[in-house]
Tab-separated table of C-alpha atoms in Angstrom:
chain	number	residue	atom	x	y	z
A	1	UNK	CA	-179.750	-168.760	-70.092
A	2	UNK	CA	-181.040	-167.799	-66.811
A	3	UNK	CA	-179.732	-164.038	-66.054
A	4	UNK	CA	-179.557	-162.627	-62.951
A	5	UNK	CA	-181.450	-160.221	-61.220
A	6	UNK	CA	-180.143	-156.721	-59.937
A	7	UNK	CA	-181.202	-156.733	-56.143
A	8	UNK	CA	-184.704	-155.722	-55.889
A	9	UNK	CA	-185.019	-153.497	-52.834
A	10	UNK	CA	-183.638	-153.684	-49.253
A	11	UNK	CA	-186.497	-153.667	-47.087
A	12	UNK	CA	-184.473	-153.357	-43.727
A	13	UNK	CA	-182.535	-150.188	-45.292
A	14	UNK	CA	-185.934	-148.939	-45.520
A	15	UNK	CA	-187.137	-149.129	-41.740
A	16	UNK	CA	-186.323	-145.764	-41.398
A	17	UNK	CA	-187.616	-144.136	-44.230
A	18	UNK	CA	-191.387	-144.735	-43.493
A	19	UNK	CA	-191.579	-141.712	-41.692
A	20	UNK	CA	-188.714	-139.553	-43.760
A	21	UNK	CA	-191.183	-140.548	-47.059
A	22	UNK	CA	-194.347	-139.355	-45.441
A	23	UNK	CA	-193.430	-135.997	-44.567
A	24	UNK	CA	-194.668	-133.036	-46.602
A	25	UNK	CA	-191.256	-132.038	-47.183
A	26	UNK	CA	-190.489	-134.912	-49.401
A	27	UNK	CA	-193.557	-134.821	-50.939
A	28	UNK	CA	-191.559	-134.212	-54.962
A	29	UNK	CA	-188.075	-135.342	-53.655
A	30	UNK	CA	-185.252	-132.742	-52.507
A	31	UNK	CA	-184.881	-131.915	-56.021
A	32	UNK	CA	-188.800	-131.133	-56.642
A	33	UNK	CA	-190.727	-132.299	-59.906
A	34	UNK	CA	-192.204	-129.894	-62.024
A	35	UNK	CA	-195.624	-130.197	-63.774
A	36	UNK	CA	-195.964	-130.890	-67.112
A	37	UNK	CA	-198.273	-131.415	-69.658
A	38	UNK	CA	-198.726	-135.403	-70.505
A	39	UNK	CA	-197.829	-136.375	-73.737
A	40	UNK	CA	-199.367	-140.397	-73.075
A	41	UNK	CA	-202.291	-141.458	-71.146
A	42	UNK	CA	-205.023	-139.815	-69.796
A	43	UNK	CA	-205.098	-136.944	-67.363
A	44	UNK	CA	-205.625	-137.533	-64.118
A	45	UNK	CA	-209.282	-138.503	-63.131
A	46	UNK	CA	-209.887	-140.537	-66.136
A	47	UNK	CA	-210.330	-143.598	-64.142
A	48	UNK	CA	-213.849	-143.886	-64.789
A	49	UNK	CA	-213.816	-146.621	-67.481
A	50	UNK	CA	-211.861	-149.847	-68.075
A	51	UNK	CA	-209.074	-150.254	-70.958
A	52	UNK	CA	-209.062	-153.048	-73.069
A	53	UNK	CA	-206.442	-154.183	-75.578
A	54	UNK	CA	-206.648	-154.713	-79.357
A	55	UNK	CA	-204.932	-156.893	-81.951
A	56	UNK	CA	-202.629	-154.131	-82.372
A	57	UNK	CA	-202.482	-151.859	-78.997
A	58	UNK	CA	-202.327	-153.266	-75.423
A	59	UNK	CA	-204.051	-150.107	-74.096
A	60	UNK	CA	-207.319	-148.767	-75.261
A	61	UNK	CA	-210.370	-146.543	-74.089
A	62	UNK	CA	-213.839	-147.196	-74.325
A	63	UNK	CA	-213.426	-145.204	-78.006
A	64	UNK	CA	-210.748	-147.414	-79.454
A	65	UNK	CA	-207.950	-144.690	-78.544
A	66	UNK	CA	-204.624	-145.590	-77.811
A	67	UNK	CA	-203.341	-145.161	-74.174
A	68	UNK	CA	-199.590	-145.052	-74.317
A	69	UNK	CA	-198.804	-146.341	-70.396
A	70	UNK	CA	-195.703	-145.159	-68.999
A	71	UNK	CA	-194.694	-145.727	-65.946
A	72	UNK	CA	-192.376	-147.109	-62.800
A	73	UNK	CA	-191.966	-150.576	-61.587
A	74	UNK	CA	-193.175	-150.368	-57.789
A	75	UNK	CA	-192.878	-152.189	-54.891
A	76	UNK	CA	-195.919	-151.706	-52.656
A	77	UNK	CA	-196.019	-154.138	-50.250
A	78	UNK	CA	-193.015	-154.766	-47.953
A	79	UNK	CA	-191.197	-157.945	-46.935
A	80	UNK	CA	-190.679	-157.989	-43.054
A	81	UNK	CA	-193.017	-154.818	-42.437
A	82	UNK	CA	-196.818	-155.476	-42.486
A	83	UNK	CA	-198.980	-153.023	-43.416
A	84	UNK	CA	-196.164	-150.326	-44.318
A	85	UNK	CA	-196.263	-149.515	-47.694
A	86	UNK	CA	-195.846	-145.998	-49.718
A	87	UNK	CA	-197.325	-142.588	-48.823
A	88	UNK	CA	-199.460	-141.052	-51.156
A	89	UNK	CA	-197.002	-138.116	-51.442
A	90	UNK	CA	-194.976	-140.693	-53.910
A	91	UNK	CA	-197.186	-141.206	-56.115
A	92	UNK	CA	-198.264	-137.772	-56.364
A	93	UNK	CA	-194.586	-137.298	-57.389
A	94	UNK	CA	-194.695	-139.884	-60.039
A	95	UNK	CA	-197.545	-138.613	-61.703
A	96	UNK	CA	-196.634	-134.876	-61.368
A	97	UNK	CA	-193.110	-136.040	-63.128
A	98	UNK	CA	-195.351	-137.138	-66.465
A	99	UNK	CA	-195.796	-140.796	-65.330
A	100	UNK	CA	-199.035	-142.262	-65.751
A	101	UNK	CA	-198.890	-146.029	-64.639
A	102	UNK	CA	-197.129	-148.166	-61.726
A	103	UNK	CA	-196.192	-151.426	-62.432
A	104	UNK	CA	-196.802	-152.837	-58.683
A	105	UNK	CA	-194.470	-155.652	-57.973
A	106	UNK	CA	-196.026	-158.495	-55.621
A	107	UNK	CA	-194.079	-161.371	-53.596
A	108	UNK	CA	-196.537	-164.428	-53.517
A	109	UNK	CA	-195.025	-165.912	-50.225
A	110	UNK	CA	-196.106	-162.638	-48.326
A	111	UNK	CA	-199.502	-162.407	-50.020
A	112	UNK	CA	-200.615	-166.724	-49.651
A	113	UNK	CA	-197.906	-167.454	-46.747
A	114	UNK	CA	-199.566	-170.606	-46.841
A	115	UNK	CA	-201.964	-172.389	-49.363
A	116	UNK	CA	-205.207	-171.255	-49.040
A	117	UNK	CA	-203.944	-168.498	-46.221
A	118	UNK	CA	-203.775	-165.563	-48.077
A	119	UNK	CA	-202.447	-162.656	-45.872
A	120	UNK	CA	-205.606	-160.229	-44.551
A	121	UNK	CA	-202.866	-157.258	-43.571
A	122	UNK	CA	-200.881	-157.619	-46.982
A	123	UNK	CA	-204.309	-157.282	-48.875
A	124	UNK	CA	-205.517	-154.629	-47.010
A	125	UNK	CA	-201.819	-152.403	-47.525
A	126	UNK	CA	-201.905	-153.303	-51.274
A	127	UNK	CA	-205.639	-152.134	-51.145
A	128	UNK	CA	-204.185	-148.916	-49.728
A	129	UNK	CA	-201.560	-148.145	-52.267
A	130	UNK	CA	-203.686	-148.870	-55.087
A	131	UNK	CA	-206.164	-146.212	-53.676
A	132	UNK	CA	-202.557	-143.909	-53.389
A	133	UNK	CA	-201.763	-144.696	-56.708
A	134	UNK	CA	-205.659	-143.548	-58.309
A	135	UNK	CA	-205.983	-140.371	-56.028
A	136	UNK	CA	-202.443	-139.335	-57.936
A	137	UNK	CA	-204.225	-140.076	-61.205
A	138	UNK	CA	-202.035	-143.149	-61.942
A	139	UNK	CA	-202.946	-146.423	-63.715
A	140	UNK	CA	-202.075	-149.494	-62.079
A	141	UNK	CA	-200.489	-152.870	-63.662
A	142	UNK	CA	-200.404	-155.812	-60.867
A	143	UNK	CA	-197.396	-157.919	-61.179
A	144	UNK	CA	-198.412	-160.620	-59.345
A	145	UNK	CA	-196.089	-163.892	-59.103
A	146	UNK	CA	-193.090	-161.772	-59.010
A	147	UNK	CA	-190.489	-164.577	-60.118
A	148	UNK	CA	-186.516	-163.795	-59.496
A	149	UNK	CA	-183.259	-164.962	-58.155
A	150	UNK	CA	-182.106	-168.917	-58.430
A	151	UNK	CA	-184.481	-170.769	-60.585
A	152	UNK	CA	-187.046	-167.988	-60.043
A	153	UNK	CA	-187.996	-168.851	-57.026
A	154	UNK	CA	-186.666	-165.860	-54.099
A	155	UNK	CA	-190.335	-164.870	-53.451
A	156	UNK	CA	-192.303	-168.184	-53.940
A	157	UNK	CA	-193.761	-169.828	-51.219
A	158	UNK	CA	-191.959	-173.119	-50.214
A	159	UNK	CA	-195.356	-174.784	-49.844
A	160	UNK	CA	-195.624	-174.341	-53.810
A	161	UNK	CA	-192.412	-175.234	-55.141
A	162	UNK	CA	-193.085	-178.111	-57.320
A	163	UNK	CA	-190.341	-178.901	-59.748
A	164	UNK	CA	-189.291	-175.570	-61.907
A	165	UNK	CA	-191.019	-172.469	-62.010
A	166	UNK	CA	-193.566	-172.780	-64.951
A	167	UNK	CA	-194.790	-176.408	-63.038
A	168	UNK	CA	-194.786	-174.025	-59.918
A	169	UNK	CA	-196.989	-171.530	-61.244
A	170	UNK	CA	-199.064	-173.578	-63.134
A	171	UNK	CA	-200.140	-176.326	-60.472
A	172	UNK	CA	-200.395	-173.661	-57.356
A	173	UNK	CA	-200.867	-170.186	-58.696
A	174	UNK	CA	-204.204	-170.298	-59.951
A	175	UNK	CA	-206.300	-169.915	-56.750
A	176	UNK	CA	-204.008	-166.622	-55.540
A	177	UNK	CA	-203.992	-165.293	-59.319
A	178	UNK	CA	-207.599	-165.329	-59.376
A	179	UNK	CA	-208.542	-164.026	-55.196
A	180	UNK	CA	-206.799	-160.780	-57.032
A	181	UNK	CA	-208.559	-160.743	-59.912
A	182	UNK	CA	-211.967	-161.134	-58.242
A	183	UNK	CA	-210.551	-158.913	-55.589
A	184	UNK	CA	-210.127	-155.825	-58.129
A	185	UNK	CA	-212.113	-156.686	-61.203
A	186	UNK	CA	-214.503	-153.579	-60.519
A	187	UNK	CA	-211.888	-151.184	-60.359
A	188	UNK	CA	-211.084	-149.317	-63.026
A	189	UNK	CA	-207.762	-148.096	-62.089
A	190	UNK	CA	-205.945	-151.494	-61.845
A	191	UNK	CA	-206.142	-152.216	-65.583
A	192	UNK	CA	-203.974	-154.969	-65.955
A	193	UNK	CA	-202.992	-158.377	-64.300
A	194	UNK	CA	-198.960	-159.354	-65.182
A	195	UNK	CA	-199.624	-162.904	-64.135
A	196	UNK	CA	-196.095	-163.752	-63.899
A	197	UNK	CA	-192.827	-162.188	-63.902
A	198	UNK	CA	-190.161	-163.905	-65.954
A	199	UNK	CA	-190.990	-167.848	-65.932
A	200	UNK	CA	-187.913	-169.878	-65.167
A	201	UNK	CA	-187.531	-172.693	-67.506
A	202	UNK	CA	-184.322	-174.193	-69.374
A	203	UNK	CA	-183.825	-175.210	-71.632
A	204	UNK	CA	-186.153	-172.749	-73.122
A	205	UNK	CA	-189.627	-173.991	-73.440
A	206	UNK	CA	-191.867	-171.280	-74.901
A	207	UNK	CA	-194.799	-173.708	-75.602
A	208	UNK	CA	-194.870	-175.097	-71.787
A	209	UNK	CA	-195.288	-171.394	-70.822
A	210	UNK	CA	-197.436	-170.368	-72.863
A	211	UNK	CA	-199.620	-173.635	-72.243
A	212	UNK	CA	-198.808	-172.740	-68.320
A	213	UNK	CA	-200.504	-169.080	-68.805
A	214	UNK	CA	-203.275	-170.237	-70.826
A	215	UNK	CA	-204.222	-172.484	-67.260
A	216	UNK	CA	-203.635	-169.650	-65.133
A	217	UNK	CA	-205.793	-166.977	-67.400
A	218	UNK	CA	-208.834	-169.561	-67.424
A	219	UNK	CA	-208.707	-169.265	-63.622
A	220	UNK	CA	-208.919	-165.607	-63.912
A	221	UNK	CA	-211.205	-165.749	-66.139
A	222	UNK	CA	-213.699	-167.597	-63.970
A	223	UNK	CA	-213.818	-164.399	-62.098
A	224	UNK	CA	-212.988	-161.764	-64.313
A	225	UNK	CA	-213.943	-162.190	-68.004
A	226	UNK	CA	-213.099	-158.782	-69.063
A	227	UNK	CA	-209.564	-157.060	-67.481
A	228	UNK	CA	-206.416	-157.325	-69.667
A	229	UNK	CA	-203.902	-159.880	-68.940
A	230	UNK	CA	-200.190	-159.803	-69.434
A	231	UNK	CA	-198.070	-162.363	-70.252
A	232	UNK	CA	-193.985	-162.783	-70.803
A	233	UNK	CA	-191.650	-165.054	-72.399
A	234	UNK	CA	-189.218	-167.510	-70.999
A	235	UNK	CA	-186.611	-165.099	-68.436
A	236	UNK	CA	-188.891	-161.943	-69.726
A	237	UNK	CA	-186.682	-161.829	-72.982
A	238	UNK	CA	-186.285	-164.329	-74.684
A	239	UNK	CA	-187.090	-164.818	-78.560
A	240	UNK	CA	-190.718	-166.103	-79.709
A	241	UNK	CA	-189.799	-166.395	-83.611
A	242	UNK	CA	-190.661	-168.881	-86.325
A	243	UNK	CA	-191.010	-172.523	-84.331
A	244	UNK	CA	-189.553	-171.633	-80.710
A	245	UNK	CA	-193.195	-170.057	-79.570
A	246	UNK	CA	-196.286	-172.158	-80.851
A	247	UNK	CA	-199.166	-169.467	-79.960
A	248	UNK	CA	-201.703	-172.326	-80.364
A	249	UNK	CA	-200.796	-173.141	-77.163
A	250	UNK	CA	-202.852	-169.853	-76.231
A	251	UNK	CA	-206.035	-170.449	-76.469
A	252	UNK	CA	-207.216	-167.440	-74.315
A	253	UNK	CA	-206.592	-164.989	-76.075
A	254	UNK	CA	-208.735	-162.004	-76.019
A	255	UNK	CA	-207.517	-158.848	-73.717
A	256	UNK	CA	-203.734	-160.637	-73.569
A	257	UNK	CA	-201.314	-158.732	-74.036
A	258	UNK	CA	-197.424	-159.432	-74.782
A	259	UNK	CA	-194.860	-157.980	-72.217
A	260	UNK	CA	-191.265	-158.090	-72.507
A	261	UNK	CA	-188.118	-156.918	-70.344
A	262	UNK	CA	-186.014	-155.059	-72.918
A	263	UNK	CA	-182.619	-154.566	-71.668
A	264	UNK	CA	-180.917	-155.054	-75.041
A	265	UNK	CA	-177.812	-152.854	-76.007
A	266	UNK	CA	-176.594	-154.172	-78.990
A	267	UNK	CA	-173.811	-156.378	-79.712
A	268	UNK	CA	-175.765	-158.662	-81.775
A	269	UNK	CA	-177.985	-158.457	-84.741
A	270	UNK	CA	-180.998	-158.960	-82.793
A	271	UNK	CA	-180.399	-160.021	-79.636
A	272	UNK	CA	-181.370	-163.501	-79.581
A	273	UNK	CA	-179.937	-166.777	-80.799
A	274	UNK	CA	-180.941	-169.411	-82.946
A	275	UNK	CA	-182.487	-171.317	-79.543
A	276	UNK	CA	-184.396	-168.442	-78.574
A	277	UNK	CA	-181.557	-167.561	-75.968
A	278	UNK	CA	-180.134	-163.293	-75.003
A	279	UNK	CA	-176.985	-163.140	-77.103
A	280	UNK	CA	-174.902	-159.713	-77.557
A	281	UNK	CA	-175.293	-156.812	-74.702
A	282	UNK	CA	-177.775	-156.447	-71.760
A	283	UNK	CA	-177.948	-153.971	-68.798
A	284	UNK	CA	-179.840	-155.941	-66.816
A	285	UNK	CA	-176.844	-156.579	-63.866
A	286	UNK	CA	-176.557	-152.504	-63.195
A	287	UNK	CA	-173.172	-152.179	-64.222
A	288	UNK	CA	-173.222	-153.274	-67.948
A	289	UNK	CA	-173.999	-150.450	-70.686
A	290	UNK	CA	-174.305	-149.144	-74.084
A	291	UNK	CA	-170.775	-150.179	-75.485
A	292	UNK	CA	-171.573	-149.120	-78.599
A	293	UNK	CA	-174.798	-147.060	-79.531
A	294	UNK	CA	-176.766	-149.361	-82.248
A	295	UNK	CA	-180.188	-147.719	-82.456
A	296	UNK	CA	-180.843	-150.102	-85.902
A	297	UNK	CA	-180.019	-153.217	-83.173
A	298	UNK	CA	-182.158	-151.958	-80.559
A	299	UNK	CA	-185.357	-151.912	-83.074
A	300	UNK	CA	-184.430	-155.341	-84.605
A	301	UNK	CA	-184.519	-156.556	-80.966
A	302	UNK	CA	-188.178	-155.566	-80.905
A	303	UNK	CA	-189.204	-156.413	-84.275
A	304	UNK	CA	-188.339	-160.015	-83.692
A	305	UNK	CA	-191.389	-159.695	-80.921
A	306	UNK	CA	-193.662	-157.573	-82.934
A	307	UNK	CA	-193.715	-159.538	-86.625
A	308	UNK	CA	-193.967	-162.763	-84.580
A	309	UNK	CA	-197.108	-160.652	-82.578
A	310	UNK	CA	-198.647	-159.513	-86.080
A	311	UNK	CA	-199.286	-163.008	-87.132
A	312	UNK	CA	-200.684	-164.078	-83.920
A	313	UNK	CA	-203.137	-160.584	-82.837
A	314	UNK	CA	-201.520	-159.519	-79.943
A	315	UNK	CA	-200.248	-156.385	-78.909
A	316	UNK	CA	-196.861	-155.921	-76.975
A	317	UNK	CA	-195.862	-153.544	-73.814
A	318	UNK	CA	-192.904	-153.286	-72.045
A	319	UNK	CA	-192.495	-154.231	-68.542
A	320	UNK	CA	-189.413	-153.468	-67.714
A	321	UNK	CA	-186.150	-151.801	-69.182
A	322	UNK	CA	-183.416	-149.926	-67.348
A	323	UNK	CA	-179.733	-148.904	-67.070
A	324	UNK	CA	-177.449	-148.939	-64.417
A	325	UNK	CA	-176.088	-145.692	-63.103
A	326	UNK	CA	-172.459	-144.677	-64.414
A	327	UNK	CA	-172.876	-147.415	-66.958
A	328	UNK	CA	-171.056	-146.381	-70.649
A	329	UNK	CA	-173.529	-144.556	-72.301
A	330	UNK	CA	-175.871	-144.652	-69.905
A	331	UNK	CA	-177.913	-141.034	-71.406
A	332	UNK	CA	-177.662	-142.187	-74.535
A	333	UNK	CA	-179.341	-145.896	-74.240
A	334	UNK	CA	-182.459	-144.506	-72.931
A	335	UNK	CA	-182.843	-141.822	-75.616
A	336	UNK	CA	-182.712	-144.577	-78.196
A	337	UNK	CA	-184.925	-147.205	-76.854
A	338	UNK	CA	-187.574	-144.049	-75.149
A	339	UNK	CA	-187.192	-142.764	-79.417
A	340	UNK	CA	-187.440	-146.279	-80.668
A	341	UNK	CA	-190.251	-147.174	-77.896
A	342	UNK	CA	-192.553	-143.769	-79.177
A	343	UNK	CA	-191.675	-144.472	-82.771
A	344	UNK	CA	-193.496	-148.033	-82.555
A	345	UNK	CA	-196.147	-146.798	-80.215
A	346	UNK	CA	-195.297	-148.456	-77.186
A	347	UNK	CA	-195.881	-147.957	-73.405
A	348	UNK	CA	-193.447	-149.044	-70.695
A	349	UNK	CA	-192.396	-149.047	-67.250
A	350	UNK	CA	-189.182	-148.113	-65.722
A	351	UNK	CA	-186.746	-150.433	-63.129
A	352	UNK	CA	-187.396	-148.897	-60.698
A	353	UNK	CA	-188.888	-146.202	-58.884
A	354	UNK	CA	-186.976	-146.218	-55.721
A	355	UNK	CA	-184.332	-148.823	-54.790
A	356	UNK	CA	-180.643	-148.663	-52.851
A	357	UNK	CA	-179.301	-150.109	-56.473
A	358	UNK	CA	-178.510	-148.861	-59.448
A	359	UNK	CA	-181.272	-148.465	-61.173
A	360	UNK	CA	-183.053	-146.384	-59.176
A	361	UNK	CA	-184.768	-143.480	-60.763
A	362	UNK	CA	-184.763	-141.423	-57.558
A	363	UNK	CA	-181.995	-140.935	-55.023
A	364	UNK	CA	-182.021	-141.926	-51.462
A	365	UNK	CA	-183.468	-138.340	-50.265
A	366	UNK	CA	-186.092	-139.149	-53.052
A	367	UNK	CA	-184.710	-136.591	-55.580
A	368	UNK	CA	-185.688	-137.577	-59.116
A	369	UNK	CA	-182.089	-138.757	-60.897
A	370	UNK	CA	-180.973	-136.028	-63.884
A	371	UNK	CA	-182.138	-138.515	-66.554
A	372	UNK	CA	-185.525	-139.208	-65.515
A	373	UNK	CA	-187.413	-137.089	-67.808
A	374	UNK	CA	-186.280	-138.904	-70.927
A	375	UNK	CA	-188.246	-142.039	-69.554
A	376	UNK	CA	-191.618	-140.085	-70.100
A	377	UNK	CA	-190.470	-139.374	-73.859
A	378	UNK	CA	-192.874	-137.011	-76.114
């Protein structure tokens, strides 16, 4: 079923941070970030070449070496203030915490307010924060039809709501999808395209979705044959096993990569029911948590992804996971799944950097939270 989203990020609240977050003397947070040595990714100029994914990884160099990404779901372009967007202070605190990637969440009605409009001032501020993000030494994923709230559709443009969200996307999304993609195909530290966040669609439909992102990636393709390209189940999470995900349906399939939203904590065997559907224990409201610590459950929850992955050559990352603050167990979840996560070799990204909810990894004077180092893992 459809879950709900935590609230994203209060925009007005922010109005009078702009200035706070630029000074110097936030520049690592009240509580400071110390430098460490980086146990995933590359240090911090290696933004020289592109990454490509394998059958098996969703982040290689030009030598065939694994880059583990791990990182912070960001929002860099602001609703109801154009052209304000993040300092490069922040990011120089994210990387000097051990991060080396920003997931960078996009609304589509602020960047193609209309069809065929697409927004000159919110191109230019998310050119400006992806220049922030590389000067810190940090990797950039661009999540790009940021789908959320009722039926998916907070942040869509009312000019391209056409029945659910997966219709949406597919008949309108293609032209903004691929202005990015030629906008940033030559460089090298945006390495990914998350073409959509979490398609709506119940009951759950696997095929149409993955028949949806096979349109949308041929219209990136047109203009960018070669960046990686992430793509998500039903809701972000939902199961792909035996006959509820044909991947035939994905014809385009080299440089894809799976991405899941894994906020699983137990309470079932796997996770998922027979129709594909979350079943047992999720954190994804803020104030649910770990009732009862099942490592074996949390790994079964990804193995149902990665054995249906084997068969068809792709490679899986995850694109989200997070705990609410004060939740039960709250410590203890994310030193499972970050164990679980390095133990299988895969890269993921925090929600979220720097929210008023609970999920924030920094405090509202920018302080990292106590728990924030576990996210980075060894």
């Amino acid at each position: 079923m459809p879950r709900r989203r935590v609230v994203h990020l209060c925009l007005w609240a922010l109005a009078g941070l702009v200035a706070v977050a630029g000074a110097a003397t936030l520049a690592l947070g009240a509580g400071g970030a110390s430098r460490r040595t980086v146990a995933h990714g590359p240090p911090a100029a290696a933004h020289g070449a592109a990454l490509r994914a394998t059958s098996t990884q969703a982040f290689v160099d030009a030598a065939g070496r694994p880059v583990s990404l791990i990182g912070l779901n960001v929002i860099p372009v602001w609703k109801g203030r154009p052209g304000a967007t993040w300092p490069r202070s922040r990011y120089d605190q994210i990387r000097a915490k051990g991060f080396t990637a920003v997931r960078f969440v996009l609304y589509w009605d602020v960047m193609e307010p209309a069809r065929g409009r697409f927004d000159r001032t919110s191109l230019a501020t998310l050119d400006t924060a992806v220049a922030r993000a590389k000067a810190a030494g940090l990797r950039v994923i661009l999540d790009e039809v940021h789908l959320w709230g009722n039926g998916g559709f907070q942040d869509v443009p009312r000019w391209a709501r056409r029945g659910d969200s997966v219709s949406t996307v597919k008949a309108n999304a293609g032209p903004y999808l691929a202005r990015l993609a030629k906008r940033y195909r030559d460089e090298p530290a945006v390495v990914a395209y998350d073409l959509v966040n979490e398609p709506h669609r119940f009951p759950i439909d696997q095929n149409a979705v993955l028949r949806a992102y096979d349109a949308l990636i041929a219209r990136v393709r047109a203009v960018d044959p070669r960046k990686i390209v992430l793509i998500e189940p039903t809701y972000g999470d939902t199961s792909i096993a035996g006959k509820l995900a044909n991947f035939a349906n994905l014809r385009h399939r080299a440089n894809v990569v799976w991405s899941i939203h894994d906020y699983f904590a137990g309470g079932s065997a796997t996770g998922y029911g027979p129709d594909g559907r979350q079943v047992g224990d999720y954190t994804f409201d803020g104030t649910a948590g770990y009732p009862t610590p099942d490592p074996a459950a949390l790994q079964a929850h990804l193995q149902v992804n990665l054995a249906k992955l084997r068969q068809v050559g792709l490679p899986l990352w995850i694109g989200e996971f997070g705990i609410g603050d004060g939740a039960p167990n709250h410590d203890r979840w994310i030193a499972d799944q970050t164990a679980i996560f390095d133990r299988l070799g895969l890269g993921r990204a925090w929600w979220e950097y720097h929210t008023s909810g609970p999920l924030s990894a920094t405090a509202p004077d920018f302080a990292w939270k106590p728990w924030v180092g576990m996210l980075v893992g060894g």
